[in-house]
PDB file of C-alpha atoms in Angstrom:
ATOM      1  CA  UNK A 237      93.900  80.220 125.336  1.00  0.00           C
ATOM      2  CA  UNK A 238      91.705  82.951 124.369  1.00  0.00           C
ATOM      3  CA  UNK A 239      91.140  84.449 127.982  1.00  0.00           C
ATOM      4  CA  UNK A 240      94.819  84.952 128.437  1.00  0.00           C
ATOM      5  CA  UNK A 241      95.731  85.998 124.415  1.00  0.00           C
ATOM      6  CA  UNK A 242      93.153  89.114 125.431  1.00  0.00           C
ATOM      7  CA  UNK A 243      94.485  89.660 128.656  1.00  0.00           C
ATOM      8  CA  UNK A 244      98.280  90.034 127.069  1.00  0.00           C
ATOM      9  CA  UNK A 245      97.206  91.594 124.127  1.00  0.00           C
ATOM     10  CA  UNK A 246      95.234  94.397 126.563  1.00  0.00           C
ATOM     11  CA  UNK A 247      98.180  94.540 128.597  1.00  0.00           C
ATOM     12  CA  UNK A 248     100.075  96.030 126.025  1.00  0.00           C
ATOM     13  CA  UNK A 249      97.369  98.143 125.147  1.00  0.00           C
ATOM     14  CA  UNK A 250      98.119  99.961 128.834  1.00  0.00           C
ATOM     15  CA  UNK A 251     101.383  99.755 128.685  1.00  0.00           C
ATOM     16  CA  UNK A 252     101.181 101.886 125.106  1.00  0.00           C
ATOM     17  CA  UNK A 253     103.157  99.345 122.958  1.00  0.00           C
ATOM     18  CA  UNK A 254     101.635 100.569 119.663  1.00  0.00           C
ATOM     19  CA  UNK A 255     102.775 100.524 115.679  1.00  0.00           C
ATOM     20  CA  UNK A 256     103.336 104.176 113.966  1.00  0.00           C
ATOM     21  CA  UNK A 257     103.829 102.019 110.584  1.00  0.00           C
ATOM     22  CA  UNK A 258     101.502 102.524 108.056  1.00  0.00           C
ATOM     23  CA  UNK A 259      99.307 105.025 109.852  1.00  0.00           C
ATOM     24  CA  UNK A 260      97.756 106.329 106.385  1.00  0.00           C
ATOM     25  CA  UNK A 261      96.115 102.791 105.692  1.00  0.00           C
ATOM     26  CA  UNK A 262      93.992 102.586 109.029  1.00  0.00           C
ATOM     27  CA  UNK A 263      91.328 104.391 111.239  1.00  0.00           C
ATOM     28  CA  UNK A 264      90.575 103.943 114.405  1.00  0.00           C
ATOM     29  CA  UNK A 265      92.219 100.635 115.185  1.00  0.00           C
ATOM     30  CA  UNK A 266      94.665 100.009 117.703  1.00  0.00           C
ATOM     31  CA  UNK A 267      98.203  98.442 116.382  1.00  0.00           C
ATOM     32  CA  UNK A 268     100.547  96.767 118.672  1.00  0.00           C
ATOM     33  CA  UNK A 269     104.246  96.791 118.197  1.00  0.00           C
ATOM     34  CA  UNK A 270     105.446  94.717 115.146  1.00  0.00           C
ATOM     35  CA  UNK A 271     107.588  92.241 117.938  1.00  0.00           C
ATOM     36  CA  UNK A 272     104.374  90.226 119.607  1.00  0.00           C
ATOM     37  CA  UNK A 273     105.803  86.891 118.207  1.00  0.00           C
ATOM     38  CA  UNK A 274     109.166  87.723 119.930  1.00  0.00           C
ATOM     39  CA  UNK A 275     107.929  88.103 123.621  1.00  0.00           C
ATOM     40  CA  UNK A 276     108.003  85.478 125.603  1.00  0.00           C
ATOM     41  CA  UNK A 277     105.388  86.641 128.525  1.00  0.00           C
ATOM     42  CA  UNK A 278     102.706  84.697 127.205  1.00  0.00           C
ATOM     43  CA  UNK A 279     102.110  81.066 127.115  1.00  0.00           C
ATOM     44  CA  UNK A 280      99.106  81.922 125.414  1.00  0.00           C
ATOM     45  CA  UNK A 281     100.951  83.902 123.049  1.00  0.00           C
ATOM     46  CA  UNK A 282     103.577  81.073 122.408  1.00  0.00           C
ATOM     47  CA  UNK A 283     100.894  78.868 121.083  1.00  0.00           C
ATOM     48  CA  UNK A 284      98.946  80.757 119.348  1.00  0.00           C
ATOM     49  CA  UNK A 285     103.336  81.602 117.329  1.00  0.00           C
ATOM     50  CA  UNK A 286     103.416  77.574 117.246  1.00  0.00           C
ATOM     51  CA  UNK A 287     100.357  77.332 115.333  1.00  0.00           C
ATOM     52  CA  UNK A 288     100.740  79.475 112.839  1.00  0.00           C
ATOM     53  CA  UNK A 289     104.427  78.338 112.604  1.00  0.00           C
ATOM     54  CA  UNK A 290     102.815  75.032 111.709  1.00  0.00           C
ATOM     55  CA  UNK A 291     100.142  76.061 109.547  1.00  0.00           C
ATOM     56  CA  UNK A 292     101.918  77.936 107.620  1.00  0.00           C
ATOM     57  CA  UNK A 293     104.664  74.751 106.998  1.00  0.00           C
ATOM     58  CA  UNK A 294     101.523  72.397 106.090  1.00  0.00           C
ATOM     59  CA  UNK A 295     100.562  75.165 103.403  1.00  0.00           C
ATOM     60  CA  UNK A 296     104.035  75.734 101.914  1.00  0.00           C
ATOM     61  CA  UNK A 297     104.071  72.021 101.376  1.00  0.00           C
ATOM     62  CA  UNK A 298     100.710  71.618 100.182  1.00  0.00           C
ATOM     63  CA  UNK A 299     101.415  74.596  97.269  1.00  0.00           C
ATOM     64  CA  UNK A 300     105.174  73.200  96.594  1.00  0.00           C
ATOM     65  CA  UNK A 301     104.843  69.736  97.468  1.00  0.00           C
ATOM     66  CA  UNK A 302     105.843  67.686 100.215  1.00  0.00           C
ATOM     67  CA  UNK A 303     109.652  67.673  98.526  1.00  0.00           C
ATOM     68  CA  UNK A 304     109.889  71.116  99.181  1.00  0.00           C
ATOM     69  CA  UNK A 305     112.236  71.543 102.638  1.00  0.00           C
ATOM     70  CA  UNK A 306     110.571  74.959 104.470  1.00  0.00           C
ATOM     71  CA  UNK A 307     111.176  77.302 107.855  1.00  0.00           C
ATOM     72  CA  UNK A 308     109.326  79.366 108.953  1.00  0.00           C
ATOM     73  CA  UNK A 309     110.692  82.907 109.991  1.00  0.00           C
ATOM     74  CA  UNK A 310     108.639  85.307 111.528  1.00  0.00           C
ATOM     75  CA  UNK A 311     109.175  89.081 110.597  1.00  0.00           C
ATOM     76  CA  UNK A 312     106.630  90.312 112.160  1.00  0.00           C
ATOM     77  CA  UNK A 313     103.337  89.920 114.259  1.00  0.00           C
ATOM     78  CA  UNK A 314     101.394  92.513 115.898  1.00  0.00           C
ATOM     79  CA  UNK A 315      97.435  92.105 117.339  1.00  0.00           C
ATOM     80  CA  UNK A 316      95.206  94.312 116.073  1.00  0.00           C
ATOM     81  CA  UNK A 317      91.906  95.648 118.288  1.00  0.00           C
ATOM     82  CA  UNK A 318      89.164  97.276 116.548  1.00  0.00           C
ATOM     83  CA  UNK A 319      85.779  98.773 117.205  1.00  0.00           C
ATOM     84  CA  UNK A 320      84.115 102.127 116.585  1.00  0.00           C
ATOM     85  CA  UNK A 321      84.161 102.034 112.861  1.00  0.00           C
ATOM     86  CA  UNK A 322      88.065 100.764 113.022  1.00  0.00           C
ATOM     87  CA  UNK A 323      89.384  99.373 109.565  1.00  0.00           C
ATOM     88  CA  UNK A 324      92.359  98.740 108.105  1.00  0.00           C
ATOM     89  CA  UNK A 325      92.461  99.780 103.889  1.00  0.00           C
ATOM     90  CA  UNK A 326      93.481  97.626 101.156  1.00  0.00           C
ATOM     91  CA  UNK A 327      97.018  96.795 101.465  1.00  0.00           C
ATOM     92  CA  UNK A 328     100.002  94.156 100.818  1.00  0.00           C
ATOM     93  CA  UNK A 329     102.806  92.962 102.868  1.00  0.00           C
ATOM     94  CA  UNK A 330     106.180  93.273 101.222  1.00  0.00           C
ATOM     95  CA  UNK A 331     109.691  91.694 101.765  1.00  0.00           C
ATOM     96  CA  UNK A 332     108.114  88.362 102.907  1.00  0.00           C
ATOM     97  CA  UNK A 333     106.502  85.161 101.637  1.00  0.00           C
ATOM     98  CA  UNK A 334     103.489  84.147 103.400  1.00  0.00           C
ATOM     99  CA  UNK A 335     100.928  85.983 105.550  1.00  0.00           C
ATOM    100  CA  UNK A 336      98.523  85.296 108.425  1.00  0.00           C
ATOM    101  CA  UNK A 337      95.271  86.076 109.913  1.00  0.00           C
ATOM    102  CA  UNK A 338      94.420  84.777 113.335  1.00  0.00           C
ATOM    103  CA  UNK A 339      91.365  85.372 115.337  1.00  0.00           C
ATOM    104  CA  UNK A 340      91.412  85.817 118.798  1.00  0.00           C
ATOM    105  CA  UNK A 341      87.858  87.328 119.146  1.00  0.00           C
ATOM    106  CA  UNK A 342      85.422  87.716 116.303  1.00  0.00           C
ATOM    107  CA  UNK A 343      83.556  90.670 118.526  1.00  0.00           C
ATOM    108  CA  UNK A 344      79.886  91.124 116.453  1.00  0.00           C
ATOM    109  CA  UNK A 345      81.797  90.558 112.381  1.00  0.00           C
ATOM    110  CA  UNK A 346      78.880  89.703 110.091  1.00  0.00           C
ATOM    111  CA  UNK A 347      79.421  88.768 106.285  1.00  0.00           C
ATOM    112  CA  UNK A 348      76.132  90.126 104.951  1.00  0.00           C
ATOM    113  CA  UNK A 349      76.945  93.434 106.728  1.00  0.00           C
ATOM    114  CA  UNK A 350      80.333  93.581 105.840  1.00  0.00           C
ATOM    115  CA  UNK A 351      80.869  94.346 109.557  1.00  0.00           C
ATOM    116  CA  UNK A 352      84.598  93.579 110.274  1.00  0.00           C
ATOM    117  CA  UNK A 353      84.849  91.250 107.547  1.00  0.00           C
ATOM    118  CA  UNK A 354      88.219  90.452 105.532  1.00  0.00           C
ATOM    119  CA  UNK A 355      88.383  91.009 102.192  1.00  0.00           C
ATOM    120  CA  UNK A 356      91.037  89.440 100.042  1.00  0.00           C
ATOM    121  CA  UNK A 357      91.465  90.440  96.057  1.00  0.00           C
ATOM    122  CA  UNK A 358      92.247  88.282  93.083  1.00  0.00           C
ATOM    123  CA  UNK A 359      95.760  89.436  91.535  1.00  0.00           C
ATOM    124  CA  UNK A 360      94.408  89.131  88.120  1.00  0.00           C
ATOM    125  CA  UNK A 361      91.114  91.562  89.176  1.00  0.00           C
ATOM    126  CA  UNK A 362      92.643  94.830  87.465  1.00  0.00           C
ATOM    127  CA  UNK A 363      93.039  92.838  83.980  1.00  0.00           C
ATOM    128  CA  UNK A 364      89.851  94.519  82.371  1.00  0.00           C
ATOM    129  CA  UNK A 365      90.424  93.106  78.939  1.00  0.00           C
ATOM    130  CA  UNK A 366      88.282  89.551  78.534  1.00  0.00           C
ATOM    131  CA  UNK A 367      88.423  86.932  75.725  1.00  0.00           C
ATOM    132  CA  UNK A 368      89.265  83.698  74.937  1.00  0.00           C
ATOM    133  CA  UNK A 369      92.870  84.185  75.775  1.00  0.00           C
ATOM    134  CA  UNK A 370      92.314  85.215  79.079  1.00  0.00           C
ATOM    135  CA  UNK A 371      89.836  83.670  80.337  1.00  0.00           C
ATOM    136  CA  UNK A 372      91.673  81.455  82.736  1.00  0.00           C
ATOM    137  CA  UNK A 373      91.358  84.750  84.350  1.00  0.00           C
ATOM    138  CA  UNK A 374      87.759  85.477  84.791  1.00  0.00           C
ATOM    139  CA  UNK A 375      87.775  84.544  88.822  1.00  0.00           C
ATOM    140  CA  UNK A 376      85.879  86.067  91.564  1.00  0.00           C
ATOM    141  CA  UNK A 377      87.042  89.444  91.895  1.00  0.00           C
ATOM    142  CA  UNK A 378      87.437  89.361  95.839  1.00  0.00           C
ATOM    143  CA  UNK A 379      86.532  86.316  98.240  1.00  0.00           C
ATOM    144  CA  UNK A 380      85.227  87.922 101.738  1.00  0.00           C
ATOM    145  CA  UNK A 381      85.461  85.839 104.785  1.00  0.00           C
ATOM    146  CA  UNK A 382      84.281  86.496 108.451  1.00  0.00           C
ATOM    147  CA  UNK A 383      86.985  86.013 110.832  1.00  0.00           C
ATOM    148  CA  UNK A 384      85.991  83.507 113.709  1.00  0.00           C
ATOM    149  CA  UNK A 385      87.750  82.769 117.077  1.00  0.00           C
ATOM    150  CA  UNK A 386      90.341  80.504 116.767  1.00  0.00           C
ATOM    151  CA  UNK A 387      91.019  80.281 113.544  1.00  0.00           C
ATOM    152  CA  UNK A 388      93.729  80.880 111.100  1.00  0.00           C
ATOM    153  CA  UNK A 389      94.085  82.456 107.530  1.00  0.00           C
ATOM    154  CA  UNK A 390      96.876  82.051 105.484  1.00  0.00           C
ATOM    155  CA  UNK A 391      97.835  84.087 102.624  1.00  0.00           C
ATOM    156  CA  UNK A 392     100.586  85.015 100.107  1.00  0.00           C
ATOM    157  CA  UNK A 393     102.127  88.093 101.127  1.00  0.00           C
ATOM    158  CA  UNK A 394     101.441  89.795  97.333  1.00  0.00           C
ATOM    159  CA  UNK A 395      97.753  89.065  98.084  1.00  0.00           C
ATOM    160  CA  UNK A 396      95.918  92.565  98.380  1.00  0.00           C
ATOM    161  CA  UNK A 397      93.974  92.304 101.632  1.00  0.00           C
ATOM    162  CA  UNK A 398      91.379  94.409 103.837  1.00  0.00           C
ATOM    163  CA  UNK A 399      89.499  94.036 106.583  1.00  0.00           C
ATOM    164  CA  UNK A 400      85.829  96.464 106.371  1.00  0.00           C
ATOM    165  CA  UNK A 401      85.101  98.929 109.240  1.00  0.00           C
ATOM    166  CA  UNK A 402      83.894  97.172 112.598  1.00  0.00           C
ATOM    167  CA  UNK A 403      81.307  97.985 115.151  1.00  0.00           C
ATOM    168  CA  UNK A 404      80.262  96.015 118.084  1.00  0.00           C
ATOM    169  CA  UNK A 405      79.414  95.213 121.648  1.00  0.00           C
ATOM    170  CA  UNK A 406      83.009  93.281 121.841  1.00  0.00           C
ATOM    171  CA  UNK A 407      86.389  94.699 120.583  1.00  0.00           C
ATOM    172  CA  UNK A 408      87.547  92.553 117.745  1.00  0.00           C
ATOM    173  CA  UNK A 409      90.789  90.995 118.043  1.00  0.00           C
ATOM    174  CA  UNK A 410      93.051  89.396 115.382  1.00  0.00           C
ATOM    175  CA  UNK A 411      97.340  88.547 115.133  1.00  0.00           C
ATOM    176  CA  UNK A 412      98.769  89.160 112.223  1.00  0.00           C
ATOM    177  CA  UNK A 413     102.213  88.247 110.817  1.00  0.00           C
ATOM    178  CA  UNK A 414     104.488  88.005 107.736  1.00  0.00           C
ATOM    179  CA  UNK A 415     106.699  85.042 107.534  1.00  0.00           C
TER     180      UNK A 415
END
């Protein structure tokens, strides 16, 4: 499905269906509209929406426990294309529950050069006070992952989140969403 994700996702591109939200939090990277999950053009598209839909159900239950009766809603979703030193800064998605990172193409992202890496942050990283009493605290401050084609991250929408400036010989391509 990648092929025709791209080709979509392009599409829209030259058609100029682009985000103005948030412009202060990102260079050089281009946003789609915040309605990608909504259009029905796309088979491609469709699946990709019916994975995530799905993934994000097996989380929910594996967090609350398979009691726990959950639907998914989508918000939002929007792909986002990035190359040239593109980033998008350290930011959190509000008024929803769960969050999602999928890769359509990984371009040239390398973890040891931080090169279009994501970058998630522990909640309890600002607490600078350590003892005893907090020490169920003391986690990694950050966990860093390279995105790779095809697959999915899922995240709780409070998470603080980044992804680190890319530069490649492919455009790197990702869907996001906040259910």
């Amino acid at each position: 499905i990648k092929k025709g994700a791209l080709d979509f996702i392009y599409m829209l591109l030259d058609m100029g269906s682009k985000s103005d939200i948030a412009l202060n939090t990102k260079y050089k990277l281009y946003e789609t509209d915040f309605r990608l999950f909504d259009r029905n053009e796309s088979e491609e598209i469709k699946s990709i929406r019916k994975f995530c839909r799905d993934s994000v159900l097996d989380a929910v239950e594996k967090v609350n426990g398979a009691n726990e009766k959950a639907e998914v809603e989508f918000r939002s979703a929007w792909a986002h294309i990035s190359n040239n030193d593109g980033f998008h800064d350290t930011h959190a998605h509000p008024s929803c529950s769960w969050c999602g990172i999928y890769t359509i193409d990984q371009g040239d992202c390398k973890l040891g050069m931080k090169n279009g890496i994501n970058k998630f942050i522990s909640p309890f990283s600002t607490h600078s006070y350590r003892d005893a009493g907090t020490r169920y605290m003391a986690t990694n401050e950050c966990w860093e992952a390279v995105p790779m084609d095809g697959t999915l991250t899922v995240f709780p929408s409070y998470l603080l989140h980044s992804s680190w400036p890319y530069t490649g010989k492919h455009d790197r391509v990702i869907i996001s969403f906040n259910s």
